[in-house]
Coordinates of C-alpha atoms and ligand atoms in Angstrom, one line a residue:
M1 CA 35.0 -39.2 -68.2
K2 CA 34.0 -38.5 -64.9
V3 CA 36.9 -39.1 -62.4
L4 CA 36.8 -38.3 -58.7
T5 CA 39.4 -38.1 -56.8
V6 CA 39.9 -38.9 -52.7
V7 CA 42.6 -36.7 -50.2
G8 CA 41.9 -36.9 -46.9
A9 CA 45.2 -36.4 -44.7
R10 CA 49.5 -34.5 -45.2
P11 CA 50.8 -37.7 -46.5
N12 CA 48.1 -37.9 -50.4
F13 CA 48.4 -34.5 -51.0
M14 CA 52.1 -34.6 -53.5
K15 CA 50.4 -38.3 -54.7
V16 CA 47.1 -36.5 -55.9
A17 CA 48.6 -32.9 -57.6
P18 CA 50.8 -34.5 -60.9
I19 CA 47.3 -36.5 -61.1
I20 CA 45.9 -33.3 -61.0
A21 CA 47.8 -31.8 -63.6
A22 CA 48.1 -34.9 -65.5
I23 CA 44.6 -34.7 -66.2
N24 CA 44.3 -30.6 -66.6
R25 CA 47.3 -31.1 -69.5
H26 CA 45.2 -34.3 -70.9
N27 CA 41.9 -31.8 -71.3
E28 CA 44.3 -29.4 -73.0
D29 CA 45.9 -32.1 -75.7
S30 CA 42.3 -33.5 -76.1
D31 CA 38.5 -33.0 -77.6
D32 CA 37.5 -36.0 -74.5
A33 CA 38.0 -34.3 -72.1
I34 CA 37.9 -35.5 -67.9
H35 CA 35.9 -33.8 -66.0
H36 CA 37.8 -34.3 -62.0
V37 CA 36.4 -33.4 -58.8
L38 CA 38.5 -33.4 -55.6
V39 CA 36.5 -34.6 -52.4
H40 CA 39.4 -33.7 -49.5
T41 CA 37.3 -35.6 -46.5
G42 CA 39.0 -33.5 -43.4
Q43 CA 41.5 -36.3 -41.5
H44 CA 43.7 -34.0 -41.5
Y45 CA 42.2 -30.8 -41.1
D46 CA 45.4 -28.3 -40.2
A47 CA 46.6 -25.7 -42.1
I48 CA 49.8 -27.2 -40.5
M49 CA 48.8 -30.6 -42.1
S50 CA 46.8 -30.3 -44.7
G51 CA 46.7 -25.9 -46.5
A52 CA 50.0 -26.2 -46.6
F53 CA 50.0 -28.6 -48.6
F54 CA 47.9 -27.8 -50.7
N55 CA 49.8 -23.2 -51.5
D56 CA 52.4 -25.7 -52.3
L57 CA 52.1 -28.0 -53.9
Q58 CA 49.4 -25.8 -56.4
L59 CA 46.2 -27.9 -55.5
P60 CA 42.8 -26.8 -56.2
T61 CA 40.0 -25.9 -54.4
P62 CA 38.0 -29.5 -53.3
D63 CA 35.0 -29.8 -53.9
V64 CA 34.0 -31.0 -51.6
W65 CA 35.1 -31.3 -47.6
L66 CA 33.5 -33.8 -45.4
G67 CA 34.5 -32.1 -42.5
V68 CA 34.8 -35.5 -40.6
G69 CA 38.6 -34.4 -39.1
S70 CA 40.1 -36.4 -35.8
G71 CA 38.7 -39.6 -33.5
S72 CA 39.5 -43.3 -33.6
H73 CA 39.7 -45.8 -36.4
A74 CA 36.1 -46.8 -36.2
V75 CA 34.4 -43.5 -35.2
Q76 CA 36.7 -41.4 -38.5
T77 CA 36.6 -44.6 -40.8
A78 CA 33.1 -44.9 -40.4
E79 CA 32.5 -41.2 -40.7
I80 CA 33.8 -40.8 -44.0
M81 CA 31.6 -44.0 -45.2
K82 CA 28.4 -41.9 -44.2
S83 CA 29.7 -38.7 -46.2
F84 CA 31.5 -40.7 -49.1
E85 CA 28.0 -42.4 -50.3
C86 CA 26.2 -39.8 -50.3
V87 CA 29.1 -37.5 -52.1
L88 CA 29.3 -40.4 -54.6
A89 CA 25.4 -40.7 -55.1
A90 CA 24.7 -37.1 -56.4
E91 CA 28.4 -37.1 -58.0
R92 CA 28.2 -40.8 -60.4
P93 CA 31.9 -40.2 -61.1
E94 CA 33.3 -43.2 -63.5
F95 CA 36.5 -44.0 -61.9
V96 CA 37.4 -43.7 -58.0
V97 CA 41.0 -42.9 -57.6
V98 CA 42.3 -43.4 -53.7
V99 CA 45.9 -43.1 -52.8
G100 CA 47.5 -44.4 -50.8
D101 CA 46.9 -46.3 -47.4
V102 CA 45.5 -43.6 -44.2
N103 CA 41.2 -44.5 -43.3
S104 CA 40.8 -42.2 -45.9
T105 CA 41.4 -44.3 -48.5
M106 CA 40.1 -47.5 -47.3
A107 CA 36.9 -45.8 -46.2
C108 CA 36.5 -44.6 -49.4
A109 CA 37.1 -47.5 -51.6
V110 CA 34.7 -50.5 -49.4
V111 CA 32.0 -47.2 -50.4
T112 CA 33.0 -47.3 -53.7
A113 CA 33.1 -50.8 -54.2
K114 CA 29.7 -51.6 -52.7
V115 CA 27.8 -49.4 -54.0
A116 CA 24.6 -50.0 -56.9
W117 CA 23.1 -47.6 -59.5
D118 CA 20.6 -50.1 -60.6
C119 CA 19.9 -54.0 -60.4
T120 CA 22.7 -55.3 -62.2
G121 CA 24.8 -54.1 -59.6
A122 CA 26.2 -51.3 -62.1
R123 CA 28.8 -48.6 -59.8
P124 CA 32.3 -46.9 -60.8
S125 CA 35.8 -48.5 -61.1
V126 CA 37.8 -48.5 -58.0
V127 CA 41.7 -47.9 -58.5
H128 CA 44.4 -47.5 -55.9
V129 CA 47.7 -45.9 -56.1
E130 CA 50.5 -46.6 -54.1
A131 CA 48.9 -50.6 -54.6
G132 CA 50.7 -53.3 -53.7
L133 CA 52.7 -52.3 -50.2
R134 CA 52.9 -54.9 -47.1
S135 CA 55.1 -55.1 -44.7
F136 CA 53.2 -58.0 -43.7
D137 CA 53.0 -56.3 -40.2
R138 CA 49.5 -56.5 -39.3
S139 CA 49.3 -54.5 -36.7
M140 CA 49.9 -51.8 -38.1
P141 CA 46.4 -49.2 -39.3
E142 CA 47.9 -49.3 -42.2
E143 CA 49.0 -52.2 -42.9
V144 CA 44.9 -53.8 -43.1
N145 CA 44.3 -50.8 -44.8
R146 CA 46.5 -51.5 -47.6
V147 CA 45.0 -55.3 -47.8
I148 CA 41.6 -54.1 -47.3
T149 CA 41.3 -51.2 -50.2
D150 CA 43.5 -53.7 -52.8
H151 CA 41.2 -56.4 -52.6
V152 CA 38.3 -54.1 -53.3
S153 CA 39.5 -52.1 -56.1
D154 CA 39.4 -52.5 -59.8
L155 CA 42.4 -51.2 -61.6
L156 CA 46.3 -51.3 -59.0
F157 CA 49.0 -48.8 -59.8
V158 CA 51.7 -50.4 -58.3
T159 CA 55.1 -48.0 -57.4
E160 CA 57.9 -50.9 -57.3
E161 CA 58.4 -54.1 -58.4
S162 CA 57.3 -56.4 -54.9
G163 CA 54.3 -54.2 -55.1
L164 CA 53.1 -56.7 -58.6
Q165 CA 54.8 -59.9 -56.6
N166 CA 52.3 -59.2 -53.3
L167 CA 49.9 -58.9 -55.7
R168 CA 50.0 -61.9 -57.3
N169 CA 50.9 -63.7 -54.5
E170 CA 47.2 -62.5 -52.9
G171 CA 45.6 -64.2 -56.4
I172 CA 44.7 -60.5 -58.1
P173 CA 43.9 -61.0 -62.0
S174 CA 47.2 -59.5 -63.5
D175 CA 45.3 -58.0 -66.0
R176 CA 44.2 -55.6 -62.6
I177 CA 47.4 -53.7 -61.9
H178 CA 50.2 -51.6 -63.6
F179 CA 53.8 -50.8 -63.1
V180 CA 52.6 -46.9 -63.6
G181 CA 55.7 -45.8 -60.8
N182 CA 55.4 -42.9 -58.2
T183 CA 53.2 -40.1 -58.7
M184 CA 54.9 -38.7 -54.9
I185 CA 58.5 -39.1 -56.4
D186 CA 56.9 -36.8 -59.6
S187 CA 55.9 -34.2 -57.5
L188 CA 58.8 -34.1 -55.5
L189 CA 60.7 -34.3 -59.6
A190 CA 58.1 -31.8 -60.0
F191 CA 58.8 -29.4 -56.8
K192 CA 62.6 -30.2 -56.1
E193 CA 63.6 -27.1 -57.6
K194 CA 61.4 -24.9 -57.1
A195 CA 62.0 -25.9 -53.4
E196 CA 65.1 -24.6 -53.6
A197 CA 64.1 -20.8 -53.5
S198 CA 62.8 -22.2 -49.8
T199 CA 64.7 -20.1 -46.9
V200 CA 63.9 -22.3 -44.9
L201 CA 67.2 -23.3 -43.8
E202 CA 67.9 -19.9 -43.1
R203 CA 65.6 -19.7 -40.5
L204 CA 67.0 -22.7 -39.4
G205 CA 70.5 -21.0 -39.3
F206 CA 72.1 -23.5 -41.1
R207 CA 73.0 -22.4 -44.4
N208 CA 75.1 -19.0 -44.0
R209 CA 75.3 -15.5 -45.8
A210 CA 77.8 -16.7 -47.8
G211 CA 75.3 -19.7 -49.3
G212 CA 77.7 -22.7 -47.4
I213 CA 75.0 -24.9 -45.2
S214 CA 76.1 -26.5 -42.6
D215 CA 76.2 -30.6 -41.8
Y216 CA 72.3 -30.7 -39.2
A217 CA 70.1 -34.5 -39.7
L218 CA 66.4 -34.2 -39.3
L219 CA 64.6 -35.9 -37.7
T220 CA 60.2 -36.8 -38.1
L221 CA 58.5 -39.7 -35.9
H222 CA 54.4 -39.8 -35.5
R223 CA 53.8 -44.1 -36.6
P224 CA 51.7 -45.1 -32.9
S225 CA 54.3 -47.8 -31.4
N226 CA 56.6 -45.7 -31.6
V227 CA 55.3 -41.9 -30.1
D228 CA 52.4 -43.3 -27.9
D229 CA 54.2 -45.1 -25.2
P230 CA 56.8 -43.8 -23.4
D231 CA 59.3 -46.2 -22.9
A232 CA 58.9 -47.3 -26.6
F233 CA 59.4 -42.9 -27.3
L234 CA 62.5 -42.4 -24.8
N235 CA 64.5 -45.6 -26.4
I236 CA 64.4 -43.5 -29.7
L237 CA 65.9 -40.9 -28.3
A238 CA 67.9 -42.5 -26.1
G239 CA 69.6 -44.2 -29.5
L240 CA 69.4 -40.7 -31.4
N241 CA 71.9 -39.0 -28.9
D242 CA 75.7 -39.7 -30.4
L243 CA 73.7 -38.1 -33.4
G244 CA 72.7 -35.0 -31.5
H245 CA 76.0 -34.6 -29.6
E246 CA 77.9 -34.2 -33.0
C247 CA 75.3 -32.4 -35.2
P248 CA 71.9 -30.5 -34.3
I249 CA 68.5 -32.6 -35.4
V250 CA 66.0 -31.0 -36.6
F251 CA 62.4 -31.8 -35.5
P252 CA 59.2 -31.5 -37.2
V253 CA 56.6 -32.5 -34.7
H254 CA 53.9 -33.6 -36.0
P255 CA 50.7 -33.1 -33.5
R256 CA 50.6 -36.3 -32.2
T257 CA 53.7 -36.6 -30.5
K258 CA 53.6 -32.7 -30.1
Q259 CA 50.2 -33.7 -27.6
R260 CA 52.4 -36.8 -26.0
I261 CA 56.0 -35.1 -25.9
K262 CA 53.3 -32.8 -23.9
D263 CA 51.7 -36.1 -21.9
F264 CA 55.5 -38.2 -20.8
G265 CA 56.5 -34.5 -20.0
L266 CA 59.7 -35.1 -22.1
R267 CA 63.1 -32.8 -22.3
P268 CA 64.4 -34.3 -25.5
E269 CA 66.7 -31.5 -25.3
A270 CA 67.5 -32.9 -21.9
N271 CA 70.5 -34.7 -22.2
G272 CA 72.2 -32.5 -23.9
M273 CA 71.8 -33.3 -27.5
K274 CA 71.7 -30.1 -29.9
I275 CA 67.6 -30.7 -30.9
A276 CA 65.0 -28.3 -32.3
L277 CA 61.8 -29.4 -31.8
I278 CA 58.8 -27.0 -34.6
D279 CA 56.0 -26.7 -36.0
P280 CA 55.2 -29.8 -39.5
L281 CA 56.6 -28.0 -42.1
G282 CA 55.2 -26.9 -45.5
Y283 CA 56.1 -29.7 -48.5
L284 CA 58.4 -27.1 -50.5
D285 CA 60.2 -26.7 -46.3
F286 CA 60.5 -29.7 -46.0
V287 CA 62.1 -30.8 -48.8
A288 CA 64.7 -28.3 -49.6
V289 CA 65.5 -29.2 -45.8
M290 CA 65.5 -33.5 -46.9
K291 CA 67.9 -32.7 -49.5
H292 CA 70.3 -30.8 -47.5
A293 CA 70.1 -33.2 -44.7
R294 CA 73.6 -34.8 -43.9
L295 CA 71.2 -37.5 -42.4
V296 CA 67.2 -38.4 -42.2
V297 CA 65.2 -40.5 -39.0
T298 CA 61.9 -41.5 -38.8
D299 CA 59.5 -43.4 -39.4
S300 CA 57.1 -42.2 -42.4
G301 CA 57.2 -44.6 -44.7
G302 CA 57.1 -42.2 -47.6
I303 CA 60.0 -40.4 -46.5
Q304 CA 62.1 -43.5 -47.0
E305 CA 61.1 -42.7 -51.1
E306 CA 62.1 -38.8 -51.2
T307 CA 65.8 -39.9 -49.3
T308 CA 65.9 -42.6 -52.2
C309 CA 65.3 -40.7 -54.6
L310 CA 67.4 -37.7 -53.5
G311 CA 70.4 -40.1 -52.8
I312 CA 69.8 -39.1 -48.8
P313 CA 71.0 -41.9 -46.2
C314 CA 67.7 -42.5 -44.6
V315 CA 67.7 -44.9 -41.1
T316 CA 64.0 -46.0 -40.7
V317 CA 63.0 -46.5 -37.4
R318 CA 61.0 -49.8 -37.6
D319 CA 61.7 -53.8 -38.0
N320 CA 59.9 -53.4 -41.5
T321 CA 59.0 -51.5 -44.3
E322 CA 56.4 -52.1 -47.0
R323 CA 58.8 -50.1 -49.4
P324 CA 62.2 -52.8 -50.2
V325 CA 63.1 -51.4 -53.2
T326 CA 64.2 -48.3 -50.7
V327 CA 67.0 -50.8 -48.8
E328 CA 67.7 -52.9 -52.2
H329 CA 68.3 -50.3 -54.3
G330 CA 67.3 -47.0 -52.3
T331 CA 69.5 -45.0 -49.6
N332 CA 67.2 -46.7 -46.8
T333 CA 67.6 -48.8 -43.9
I334 CA 66.1 -51.1 -41.1
A335 CA 67.2 -49.9 -37.7
G336 CA 64.7 -51.1 -35.7
T337 CA 63.5 -49.7 -32.7
T338 CA 65.5 -50.0 -29.5
A339 CA 68.5 -47.2 -29.1
P340 CA 71.5 -50.1 -29.6
Q341 CA 70.5 -50.1 -33.3
I342 CA 69.3 -47.5 -34.0
R343 CA 72.9 -45.9 -32.8
A344 CA 74.4 -48.9 -34.6
A345 CA 71.9 -48.1 -38.4
I346 CA 73.1 -43.9 -37.7
R347 CA 76.9 -44.9 -37.3
R348 CA 76.6 -47.2 -40.3
Q349 CA 74.7 -44.4 -42.5
L350 CA 76.7 -41.5 -41.4
Q351 CA 80.0 -43.0 -43.4
R352 CA 77.6 -44.7 -46.0
R353 CA 79.8 -43.0 -49.2
S354 CA 76.8 -45.0 -52.2
K355 CA 73.7 -42.6 -52.6
G356 CA 72.6 -45.7 -54.3
V357 CA 70.1 -46.4 -57.8
V358 CA 66.6 -44.3 -58.1
P359 CA 64.3 -47.2 -58.9
E360 CA 62.7 -48.6 -62.2
K361 CA 60.1 -45.7 -63.0
W362 CA 60.6 -43.2 -60.7
D363 CA 60.4 -41.1 -63.6
G364 CA 58.7 -38.4 -63.1
H365 CA 55.4 -39.7 -65.7
A366 CA 53.7 -42.5 -63.2
A367 CA 51.1 -39.7 -63.1
E368 CA 50.8 -39.6 -67.7
R369 CA 50.9 -43.0 -67.9
I370 CA 48.3 -44.0 -64.9
V371 CA 46.1 -40.9 -67.1
D372 CA 46.8 -42.7 -70.6
L373 CA 45.9 -45.8 -67.8
L374 CA 42.4 -44.3 -67.2
V375 CA 41.5 -43.1 -70.2
R376 CA 41.9 -46.4 -71.9
A377 CA 39.7 -48.6 -69.2
S378 CA 37.5 -45.8 -70.3
A379 CA 37.2 -46.3 -73.6
D380 CA 37.1 -50.8 -73.1
P381 CA 33.4 -52.3 -73.5
A382 CA 35.3 -54.8 -71.1
N383 CA 35.2 -52.6 -69.1
A384 CA 32.2 -53.6 -66.4
H385 CA 32.3 -50.5 -65.2
A386 CA 31.8 -48.3 -67.8
R387 CA 28.9 -47.2 -68.0
H388 CA 28.7 -44.9 -64.9
L389 CA 28.6 -41.2 -66.1
A390 CA 27.2 -38.2 -63.8
V391 CA 23.2 -37.9 -64.4
D392 CA 23.3 -35.0 -65.4
G393 CA 26.2 -33.9 -65.3
R394 CA 24.9 -31.5 -63.1
R395 CA 27.5 -31.2 -59.4
P396 CA 25.8 -31.9 -55.8
D397 CA 24.2 -28.7 -54.1
F398 CA 24.6 -30.3 -51.3
T399 CA 27.8 -30.8 -48.8
V400 CA 28.4 -32.8 -46.1
G401 CA 29.7 -32.3 -42.5
S402 CA 30.8 -28.8 -43.0
S403 CA 30.4 -26.1 -45.8
V404 CA 32.3 -26.5 -48.4
P405 CA 36.0 -23.7 -48.0
E406 CA 36.7 -20.6 -50.3
A407 CA 40.0 -22.5 -49.0
I408 CA 40.8 -25.2 -46.6
P409 CA 40.5 -24.7 -43.5
A410 CA 43.1 -23.1 -41.6
Ligands
UD1_501 C1 47.8 -40.8 -40.6 C2 47.8 -42.1 -41.2 C3 48.7 -42.3 -41.2 C4 50.4 -41.3 -42.0 C5 49.8 -39.5 -41.4 C6 50.3 -37.9 -42.0 C7 46.0 -43.7 -40.7 C8 45.9 -45.0 -40.4 N1 47.1 -43.6 -40.4 O1 48.3 -40.2 -39.1 O2 49.4 -43.2 -41.9 O3 51.5 -41.4 -42.4 O4 48.3 -39.5 -41.1 O5 50.9 -37.8 -40.5 O6 45.4 -43.0 -41.7 N2 45.6 -34.3 -35.3 C9 46.1 -32.5 -35.6 N3 45.4 -31.7 -36.7 C10 45.5 -32.6 -37.6 C11 44.9 -34.2 -38.5 C12 45.7 -35.0 -37.4 O7 46.0 -31.8 -35.0 O8 45.1 -32.1 -38.8 C13 45.9 -35.3 -34.5 C14 44.7 -35.0 -34.0 O9 45.0 -34.9 -32.6 C15 44.3 -37.2 -34.1 C16 46.2 -36.8 -34.6 O10 46.7 -35.8 -34.3 O11 44.1 -37.7 -33.1 C17 46.0 -38.1 -35.3 O12 45.7 -37.9 -36.2 P1 45.2 -39.2 -37.0 O13 44.8 -38.5 -39.1 O14 44.6 -39.7 -36.3 O15 46.3 -40.2 -37.8 P2 48.1 -40.0 -38.1 O16 49.0 -40.2 -36.4 O17 48.1 -38.9 -38.2

């Protein structure tokens, strides 16, 4: 059985790491080894957006590096598709696993769904991890990616109840859908103790010599709708003003956001807010900062889930969420994006007492369930695509884009 897994952008790495670890455990215990191939599209390529995560999450060096880099949605997606088709032809896996909702996810799913090895239309099965999430907001590039990926997938692994319902409503046959839990939470649970050894809180001045931790808030912003328009960005900063006078805000700045701050000449600290703009953090440092924050303000998808699991109040600076379980059972609130809405949501969340409930199956075992289901699907003669193992088991003797790096490029 050969499984090819795709990663491309920062939020993919922690979703894939537990799947690779579960495959390795399977291979230790079973005579039927799974041959695994890791492909990195290069959508994110900086050391701080990619390389650091490979170290922290103990991910293997990718077998194939496509080196597509940045570009408009069309250019980036097209480059990934062109390169990935060659990899698929050379590797001929039985399953292609894509995770989340970034451009790399959608591009590789579509390519896999449309290849045909012979006149019967034989091809690998498309496996989508984190299927079924819907914001019902088609202006989000991620929502378009989610819908397309789910509709070309053969196996859909769902993280929360809403995902099951959404997929059923869209007419996806139920025998393709499995509620397995959340591999991003597998990573969080696996690494949260290790993150305690991070010295990031000392470096930021939040932990004193006696080990006491002072109050601070954590902020992340990268969504184009929030940072690409100066008025929208200024509105959010105005909404954060009260918080920034009450306690320091630490703000690891995504490259897109950094560029916009420069383009618009913004000075977030200008009105007296205590706000520290720092480079993006690696995985373990970020988990350490999130775990001890009094409050997290974000427009990320994954951070809504991680704060729910950690019981940390979260204010989501958006008008919707594709992860409703974080609001219904967890610690998340959807603030909206105007200054008064953000201010009010922060006030509410600072007074919050409940730590919420960890959603069903967010128990650290999602990846094991996924690997078990892949093994079962492979053994099932009814699996339409199960015939197409590697032609001769060789690795491809080429790389696409740049060469395969010894380590992820810095
Ligand atoms: C992408 C995902 C988004 C995810 C986010 C996490 C899509 C549509 N969006 O958005 O869902 O939440 O990643 O970060 O796939 N850049 C660098 N270094 C890098 C990568 C990017 O400097 O390693 C800069 C480039 O100028 C690039 C910009 O960041 O143009 C945005 O990168 P891009 O991959 O297009 O989208 P993200 O905003 O990161």
